[in-house]
Amino acid sequence: QVQLVESGGGVVQPGGSLRLSCAASGSIFSGRAMGWYRQAPGKQRELVAQVSGIGITLYADFVKGRFTISRDNARNTVYLQMNSLKPEDTAVYFCNVVVTGTHYWGQGTQVTVSS
């Protein structure tokens, strides 16, 4: 069974930081690329960052230099460190993994950037 559980969202002021975590069931984590997506109200879900099974990272242009994705293989967990947050980063953030061609998603965690 594929399980992804996100945590770490919240309300933060512009310029602040948050760290999101996604705990994955062990059988799906090992060696697979893990991603973070986000979806703002009225908008499509979009890729934020991805990390391959061997640690190669990819970022959307709108978060480069501000967000960092990482993984801890011993803990079956992927992280998203978000710095210099902007109001436009407000969204529900989802953890993602693809297993045999099927996308699996966590329940999402709300990030709100507001003064």
mmCIF file with all atom_site columns, C-alpha atoms in Angstrom:
data_model
loop_
_atom_site.group_PDB
_atom_site.id
_atom_site.type_symbol
_atom_site.label_atom_id
_atom_site.label_alt_id
_atom_site.label_comp_id
_atom_site.label_asym_id
_atom_site.label_entity_id
_atom_site.label_seq_id
_atom_site.pdbx_PDB_ins_code
_atom_site.Cartn_x
_atom_site.Cartn_y
_atom_site.Cartn_z
_atom_site.occupancy
_atom_site.B_iso_or_equiv
_atom_site.pdbx_formal_charge
_atom_site.auth_seq_id
_atom_site.auth_comp_id
_atom_site.auth_asym_id
_atom_site.auth_atom_id
_atom_site.pdbx_PDB_model_num
ATOM 1   C CA . GLN A 1 1   ? 0.000  0.000  0.000   1.00 0.00 ? 1   GLN A CA 1
ATOM 2   C CA . VAL A 1 2   ? 1.309  3.428  -0.968  1.00 0.00 ? 2   VAL A CA 1
ATOM 3   C CA . GLN A 1 3   ? 1.198  5.975  1.822   1.00 0.00 ? 3   GLN A CA 1
ATOM 4   C CA . LEU A 1 4   ? 2.457  9.536  1.761   1.00 0.00 ? 4   LEU A CA 1
ATOM 5   C CA . VAL A 1 5   ? 1.935  11.744 4.799   1.00 0.00 ? 5   VAL A CA 1
ATOM 6   C CA . GLU A 1 6   ? 2.856  15.423 4.644   1.00 0.00 ? 6   GLU A CA 1
ATOM 7   C CA . SER A 1 7   ? 3.401  17.755 7.572   1.00 0.00 ? 7   SER A CA 1
ATOM 8   C CA . GLY A 1 8   ? 4.926  21.112 8.368   1.00 0.00 ? 8   GLY A CA 1
ATOM 9   C CA . GLY A 1 9   ? 2.579  23.585 6.737   1.00 0.00 ? 9   GLY A CA 1
ATOM 10  C CA . GLY A 1 10  ? 1.277  26.674 8.450   1.00 0.00 ? 10  GLY A CA 1
ATOM 11  C CA . VAL A 1 11  ? 0.955  30.438 8.346   1.00 0.00 ? 11  VAL A CA 1
ATOM 12  C CA . VAL A 1 12  ? 4.082  32.528 7.930   1.00 0.00 ? 12  VAL A CA 1
ATOM 13  C CA . GLN A 1 13  ? 4.858  36.138 7.149   1.00 0.00 ? 13  GLN A CA 1
ATOM 14  C CA . PRO A 1 14  ? 6.459  37.148 3.858   1.00 0.00 ? 14  PRO A CA 1
ATOM 15  C CA . GLY A 1 15  ? 10.194 36.492 4.012   1.00 0.00 ? 15  GLY A CA 1
ATOM 16  C CA . GLY A 1 16  ? 9.728  33.685 6.508   1.00 0.00 ? 16  GLY A CA 1
ATOM 17  C CA . SER A 1 17  ? 10.604 30.013 6.301   1.00 0.00 ? 17  SER A CA 1
ATOM 18  C CA . LEU A 1 18  ? 8.894  26.651 6.643   1.00 0.00 ? 18  LEU A CA 1
ATOM 19  C CA . ARG A 1 19  ? 10.057 23.081 6.275   1.00 0.00 ? 19  ARG A CA 1
ATOM 20  C CA . LEU A 1 20  ? 7.675  20.487 4.881   1.00 0.00 ? 20  LEU A CA 1
ATOM 21  C CA . SER A 1 21  ? 8.120  16.782 5.458   1.00 0.00 ? 21  SER A CA 1
ATOM 22  C CA . CYS A 1 22  ? 6.682  13.804 3.624   1.00 0.00 ? 22  CYS A CA 1
ATOM 23  C CA . ALA A 1 23  ? 6.932  10.360 5.164   1.00 0.00 ? 23  ALA A CA 1
ATOM 24  C CA . ALA A 1 24  ? 6.547  7.539  2.663   1.00 0.00 ? 24  ALA A CA 1
ATOM 25  C CA . SER A 1 25  ? 5.910  3.856  3.150   1.00 0.00 ? 25  SER A CA 1
ATOM 26  C CA . GLY A 1 26  ? 9.264  2.128  2.879   1.00 0.00 ? 26  GLY A CA 1
ATOM 27  C CA . SER A 1 27  ? 8.436  -0.128 -0.019  1.00 0.00 ? 27  SER A CA 1
ATOM 28  C CA . ILE A 1 28  ? 7.858  2.790  -2.390  1.00 0.00 ? 28  ILE A CA 1
ATOM 29  C CA . PHE A 1 29  ? 10.553 5.184  -1.260  1.00 0.00 ? 29  PHE A CA 1
ATOM 30  C CA . SER A 1 30  ? 13.710 3.301  -2.022  1.00 0.00 ? 30  SER A CA 1
ATOM 31  C CA . GLY A 1 31  ? 15.316 4.360  -5.282  1.00 0.00 ? 31  GLY A CA 1
ATOM 32  C CA . ARG A 1 32  ? 12.340 6.359  -6.556  1.00 0.00 ? 32  ARG A CA 1
ATOM 33  C CA . ALA A 1 33  ? 12.088 10.009 -7.440  1.00 0.00 ? 33  ALA A CA 1
ATOM 34  C CA . MET A 1 34  ? 9.994  12.017 -5.013  1.00 0.00 ? 34  MET A CA 1
ATOM 35  C CA . GLY A 1 35  ? 8.370  15.333 -5.785  1.00 0.00 ? 35  GLY A CA 1
ATOM 36  C CA . TRP A 1 36  ? 6.613  18.286 -4.211  1.00 0.00 ? 36  TRP A CA 1
ATOM 37  C CA . TYR A 1 37  ? 3.746  19.928 -6.056  1.00 0.00 ? 37  TYR A CA 1
ATOM 38  C CA . ARG A 1 38  ? 1.447  22.758 -5.079  1.00 0.00 ? 38  ARG A CA 1
ATOM 39  C CA . GLN A 1 39  ? -2.023 23.917 -5.954  1.00 0.00 ? 39  GLN A CA 1
ATOM 40  C CA . ALA A 1 40  ? -3.363 27.382 -5.277  1.00 0.00 ? 40  ALA A CA 1
ATOM 41  C CA . PRO A 1 41  ? -7.104 28.144 -5.335  1.00 0.00 ? 41  PRO A CA 1
ATOM 42  C CA . GLY A 1 42  ? -8.394 28.260 -8.889  1.00 0.00 ? 42  GLY A CA 1
ATOM 43  C CA . LYS A 1 43  ? -5.084 27.106 -10.364 1.00 0.00 ? 43  LYS A CA 1
ATOM 44  C CA . GLN A 1 44  ? -3.701 23.855 -11.668 1.00 0.00 ? 44  GLN A CA 1
ATOM 45  C CA . ARG A 1 45  ? -1.390 21.705 -9.618  1.00 0.00 ? 45  ARG A CA 1
ATOM 46  C CA . GLU A 1 46  ? 2.236  22.482 -10.506 1.00 0.00 ? 46  GLU A CA 1
ATOM 47  C CA . LEU A 1 47  ? 5.607  20.898 -9.869  1.00 0.00 ? 47  LEU A CA 1
ATOM 48  C CA . VAL A 1 48  ? 7.712  22.707 -7.271  1.00 0.00 ? 48  VAL A CA 1
ATOM 49  C CA . ALA A 1 49  ? 10.723 20.420 -6.913  1.00 0.00 ? 49  ALA A CA 1
ATOM 50  C CA . GLN A 1 50  ? 11.819 16.847 -7.427  1.00 0.00 ? 50  GLN A CA 1
ATOM 51  C CA . VAL A 1 51  ? 14.643 14.686 -6.129  1.00 0.00 ? 51  VAL A CA 1
ATOM 52  C CA . SER A 1 52  ? 15.738 11.482 -7.833  1.00 0.00 ? 52  SER A CA 1
ATOM 53  C CA . GLY A 1 53  ? 16.563 8.240  -6.094  1.00 0.00 ? 53  GLY A CA 1
ATOM 54  C CA . ILE A 1 54  ? 20.234 9.198  -6.146  1.00 0.00 ? 54  ILE A CA 1
ATOM 55  C CA . GLY A 1 55  ? 19.711 12.777 -5.017  1.00 0.00 ? 55  GLY A CA 1
ATOM 56  C CA . ILE A 1 56  ? 19.626 14.723 -8.267  1.00 0.00 ? 56  ILE A CA 1
ATOM 57  C CA . THR A 1 57  ? 17.349 17.721 -7.836  1.00 0.00 ? 57  THR A CA 1
ATOM 58  C CA . LEU A 1 58  ? 15.129 19.723 -10.130 1.00 0.00 ? 58  LEU A CA 1
ATOM 59  C CA . TYR A 1 59  ? 13.316 22.984 -9.338  1.00 0.00 ? 59  TYR A CA 1
ATOM 60  C CA . ALA A 1 60  ? 10.648 25.106 -10.874 1.00 0.00 ? 60  ALA A CA 1
ATOM 61  C CA . ASP A 1 61  ? 12.006 28.502 -11.890 1.00 0.00 ? 61  ASP A CA 1
ATOM 62  C CA . PHE A 1 62  ? 9.755  30.304 -9.444  1.00 0.00 ? 62  PHE A CA 1
ATOM 63  C CA . VAL A 1 63  ? 11.436 28.633 -6.418  1.00 0.00 ? 63  VAL A CA 1
ATOM 64  C CA . LYS A 1 64  ? 15.049 28.412 -7.530  1.00 0.00 ? 64  LYS A CA 1
ATOM 65  C CA . GLY A 1 65  ? 17.353 29.880 -4.930  1.00 0.00 ? 65  GLY A CA 1
ATOM 66  C CA . ARG A 1 66  ? 14.625 29.894 -2.274  1.00 0.00 ? 66  ARG A CA 1
ATOM 67  C CA . PHE A 1 67  ? 13.510 26.268 -1.824  1.00 0.00 ? 67  PHE A CA 1
ATOM 68  C CA . THR A 1 68  ? 15.605 23.166 -1.237  1.00 0.00 ? 68  THR A CA 1
ATOM 69  C CA . ILE A 1 69  ? 14.410 19.593 -1.630  1.00 0.00 ? 69  ILE A CA 1
ATOM 70  C CA . SER A 1 70  ? 16.218 16.767 0.111   1.00 0.00 ? 70  SER A CA 1
ATOM 71  C CA . ARG A 1 71  ? 15.642 13.172 1.117   1.00 0.00 ? 71  ARG A CA 1
ATOM 72  C CA . ASP A 1 72  ? 16.615 10.995 4.039   1.00 0.00 ? 72  ASP A CA 1
ATOM 73  C CA . ASN A 1 73  ? 16.637 7.429  2.796   1.00 0.00 ? 73  ASN A CA 1
ATOM 74  C CA . ALA A 1 74  ? 17.073 6.019  6.293   1.00 0.00 ? 74  ALA A CA 1
ATOM 75  C CA . ARG A 1 75  ? 13.826 7.696  7.385   1.00 0.00 ? 75  ARG A CA 1
ATOM 76  C CA . ASN A 1 76  ? 11.913 7.260  4.093   1.00 0.00 ? 76  ASN A CA 1
ATOM 77  C CA . THR A 1 77  ? 11.274 10.993 4.202   1.00 0.00 ? 77  THR A CA 1
ATOM 78  C CA . VAL A 1 78  ? 11.552 13.831 1.722   1.00 0.00 ? 78  VAL A CA 1
ATOM 79  C CA . TYR A 1 79  ? 11.777 17.455 2.824   1.00 0.00 ? 79  TYR A CA 1
ATOM 80  C CA . LEU A 1 80  ? 11.116 20.833 1.286   1.00 0.00 ? 80  LEU A CA 1
ATOM 81  C CA . GLN A 1 81  ? 12.901 23.720 2.967   1.00 0.00 ? 81  GLN A CA 1
ATOM 82  C CA . MET A 1 82  ? 11.190 26.919 1.928   1.00 0.00 ? 82  MET A CA 1
ATOM 83  C CA . ASN A 1 83  ? 12.920 30.243 2.568   1.00 0.00 ? 83  ASN A CA 1
ATOM 84  C CA . SER A 1 84  ? 12.108 33.809 1.557   1.00 0.00 ? 84  SER A CA 1
ATOM 85  C CA . LEU A 1 85  ? 8.466  32.901 1.227   1.00 0.00 ? 85  LEU A CA 1
ATOM 86  C CA . LYS A 1 86  ? 6.186  35.147 -0.800  1.00 0.00 ? 86  LYS A CA 1
ATOM 87  C CA . PRO A 1 87  ? 2.409  35.585 -0.720  1.00 0.00 ? 87  PRO A CA 1
ATOM 88  C CA . GLU A 1 88  ? 2.248  33.883 -4.123  1.00 0.00 ? 88  GLU A CA 1
ATOM 89  C CA . ASP A 1 89  ? 3.675  30.732 -2.533  1.00 0.00 ? 89  ASP A CA 1
ATOM 90  C CA . THR A 1 90  ? 0.362  30.287 -0.720  1.00 0.00 ? 90  THR A CA 1
ATOM 91  C CA . ALA A 1 91  ? -1.051 26.916 -1.742  1.00 0.00 ? 91  ALA A CA 1
ATOM 92  C CA . VAL A 1 92  ? -1.685 23.374 -0.661  1.00 0.00 ? 92  VAL A CA 1
ATOM 93  C CA . TYR A 1 93  ? 1.551  21.442 -1.033  1.00 0.00 ? 93  TYR A CA 1
ATOM 94  C CA . PHE A 1 94  ? 1.452  17.776 -2.021  1.00 0.00 ? 94  PHE A CA 1
ATOM 95  C CA . CYS A 1 95  ? 4.038  15.042 -1.922  1.00 0.00 ? 95  CYS A CA 1
ATOM 96  C CA . ASN A 1 96  ? 4.171  12.809 -5.003  1.00 0.00 ? 96  ASN A CA 1
ATOM 97  C CA . VAL A 1 97  ? 5.649  9.531  -6.153  1.00 0.00 ? 97  VAL A CA 1
ATOM 98  C CA . VAL A 1 98  ? 5.126  7.570  -9.330  1.00 0.00 ? 98  VAL A CA 1
ATOM 99  C CA . VAL A 1 99  ? 4.914  3.789  -8.974  1.00 0.00 ? 99  VAL A CA 1
ATOM 100 C CA . THR A 1 100 ? 4.588  1.685  -12.136 1.00 0.00 ? 100 THR A CA 1
ATOM 101 C CA . GLY A 1 101 ? 3.155  4.634  -14.015 1.00 0.00 ? 101 GLY A CA 1
ATOM 102 C CA . THR A 1 102 ? 0.611  5.637  -11.371 1.00 0.00 ? 102 THR A CA 1
ATOM 103 C CA . HIS A 1 103 ? 0.880  8.937  -9.515  1.00 0.00 ? 103 HIS A CA 1
ATOM 104 C CA . TYR A 1 104 ? 0.309  8.774  -5.787  1.00 0.00 ? 104 TYR A CA 1
ATOM 105 C CA . TRP A 1 105 ? -0.387 11.822 -3.642  1.00 0.00 ? 105 TRP A CA 1
ATOM 106 C CA . GLY A 1 106 ? -0.429 12.677 0.010   1.00 0.00 ? 106 GLY A CA 1
ATOM 107 C CA . GLN A 1 107 ? -3.326 14.516 1.616   1.00 0.00 ? 107 GLN A CA 1
ATOM 108 C CA . GLY A 1 108 ? -1.586 17.863 1.248   1.00 0.00 ? 108 GLY A CA 1
ATOM 109 C CA . THR A 1 109 ? -0.494 20.507 3.726   1.00 0.00 ? 109 THR A CA 1
ATOM 110 C CA . GLN A 1 110 ? -1.595 24.133 3.612   1.00 0.00 ? 110 GLN A CA 1
ATOM 111 C CA . VAL A 1 111 ? 1.017  26.866 3.380   1.00 0.00 ? 111 VAL A CA 1
ATOM 112 C CA . THR A 1 112 ? -0.220 30.424 3.813   1.00 0.00 ? 112 THR A CA 1
ATOM 113 C CA . VAL A 1 113 ? 2.109  33.390 3.421   1.00 0.00 ? 113 VAL A CA 1
ATOM 114 C CA . SER A 1 114 ? 0.476  36.524 4.713   1.00 0.00 ? 114 SER A CA 1
ATOM 115 C CA . SER A 1 115 ? 1.244  39.591 6.785   1.00 0.00 ? 115 SER A CA 1
#
